């Protein structure tokens, strides 16, 4: 490793186009060969483009859930993948860039040839989670599943069959795992009466709910290529440099446009992330979950100094001040009244007030308020982390509100405070037929629905499929008719590892009388696979054909043909073929397949998509070409609304941006909440909810614990890759002051614990994280000696809580109070 470290440290001395190459080579090349395939050294990598005799290149892709989709050119010799080469089309310009895969995709051979690849269908023989299995034939596996499905539907109805959220193959189209309702499993279930679907997701459940009230629906902010027109960019917890770190991700675009425009970048984040380090001119450390207080402090300065864009607020927004509240709103309920201390709490939200909550000095808040209000165009955007808190709904609205205060919505160089958009090709999705089941579950409440789903209704977040996207003032009147009895898990580690409070989850799953059957279709023995009843070995993307439809970054839209590079390893079978066999046993094979093989579906998808994209190549052309790219127009979010707000009303009751949401106000009257400080607030105010700064629980567990995304993994995908584990080891980030106070030195093994669980990891002592905050990089695989014991793998979810947020009923997985000690 020492030689590799030296190379990485020298990255700053080489031109950008070389940097990615050096970073990858350092991470992947120095390791000796895997399973006889041979490693790729620096010199070999330099000659990577040369295809030697007997080698064949097949285009494939990395399909995990990082937000990007990257082409991979798999070099195959004698039936084995011997090398992974990147995209070799395009150039170094935004909109025509090479989509160079990151270190994760480049190491994909370690997933394909992993020692943990599933080889045969497995049936559980011991208790669930005990790890005792018997190999069975495919015929037996298909028959067990078909019989159990028929029995479950007959006894409990189709509402008792749930398809788990899973993003292991999010980028595919036929073999797509997300959204669950868009997967081939959904198509199969819809042939036999449907299934219990879910809404929103672990990535962004709170903002998905909250944005409907603020903007009427998800709008999307400007695409990042448009930042070239910004003078200032303010990023709340947005971290492309560690999440979407390829040419198809946003890191290339953000880095390149910053260099071209010279704009200033401010990153607000509890952690000096790779993005803060490499892109930002200023890092603003903040206590997790307090962004709405920060924005209130900024607003106080802007209001007092007449820096808000009053003309924009008057014309486009509802509820900023008393003059623009809708009829029926209580007096002094506007945002301005809240900030000036004229509202119900009587507290003025001065910079000093905000400083006490956020940890950001008052002078910094004042300075930033003046800069943000006077440097235009200014783009405000956010990543998903700030809303993954117990007060996540209000948190997610705070950056939107900031963009409203400065009037930067719908213009080039500006932004609406949501996450960035990107321009994508209008590719056709895999058709899944109609799901007749009406109740729809909030994604995070599935464990509740296993324990006591029957009778869950509106106040538990159950929505009606017929108006699933309209939580605005719709009192959903459906009730769930059954507990969850059958779980399909396809490409998902959310059944255990990625769901919150692992110890509680495995206790629930350990009661086999509740959920009676868990079928896992996977290519690795993941933590969730270990807690299943049947495990079916899936072919990897390299072992089947598919189309990677929705690639996009900035203003570049692209589609990749992921062709079959090698035969499925061991006894693995592509998911579509597995489901075809089960459909046959359920008597719906013709309806499920419409007579098509997987390759014929790919052909059909391309042909259908070509109706809207005439220049889209044919399947045969794509087999050679691999990728189709098209430079598209930049996205300017909400431009039509900005240009003509009367003709292009938003989906809110007023048709305007609702800073004070009348629908949330109505819901707050009808849906009282009295646990964990939860409430429904018409305004995006700061609310101290569960495990926030100031919680009395801090006397026992004083530190806030978040779980940042980390280069080693995309969530839990690639989590068992030896190369990546060596290059990016799992460790707990602890601030230097907090470590000193506990006698902890860099590299010590420490124990992190709360009342929900314990984990043990080496510590990374650093000033790169806010004092009082620690971070356990999320996605590591849970590895206790015995279930419920101390987790030596370092999964943050032994510490996280299953408690639901207020109205999104989502995952506040970054709101955790913990203590640390030397192990
Ligand atoms: S993890 Fe994401 S950025 Fe990296 S290669 Fe895969 S798709 Fe691309």
XYZ file of C-alpha atoms and ligand atoms in Angstrom, residues 62-64 66-70 72 100-106 243-246 249 714 718, ligand 1:
31
model
C -21.869 -0.919 -13.874
C -25.515 -0.842 -12.791
C -25.366 -0.066 -9.072
C -24.635 5.633 -7.170
C -26.702 7.930 -9.381
C -24.468 7.322 -12.373
C -24.424 4.586 -15.032
C -21.018 3.721 -16.441
C -17.410 -0.912 -19.058
C -14.885 6.867 -17.387
C -15.993 4.442 -14.724
C -14.777 5.005 -11.196
C -12.666 2.720 -9.044
C -15.729 0.655 -8.151
C -16.772 -0.180 -11.702
C -13.155 -0.785 -12.705
C -20.925 9.143 -4.681
C -21.157 9.652 -8.458
C -17.481 9.884 -9.163
C -17.310 9.012 -12.862
C -21.549 11.134 -12.600
C -22.142 2.140 -3.550
C -18.903 -3.739 -3.860
S -20.094 3.006 -8.994
Fe -21.209 4.581 -10.158
S -19.632 6.023 -10.854
Fe -18.604 4.120 -10.249
S -18.439 2.886 -12.096
Fe -20.315 2.247 -11.078
S -21.925 3.511 -12.029
Fe -19.942 4.495 -12.474
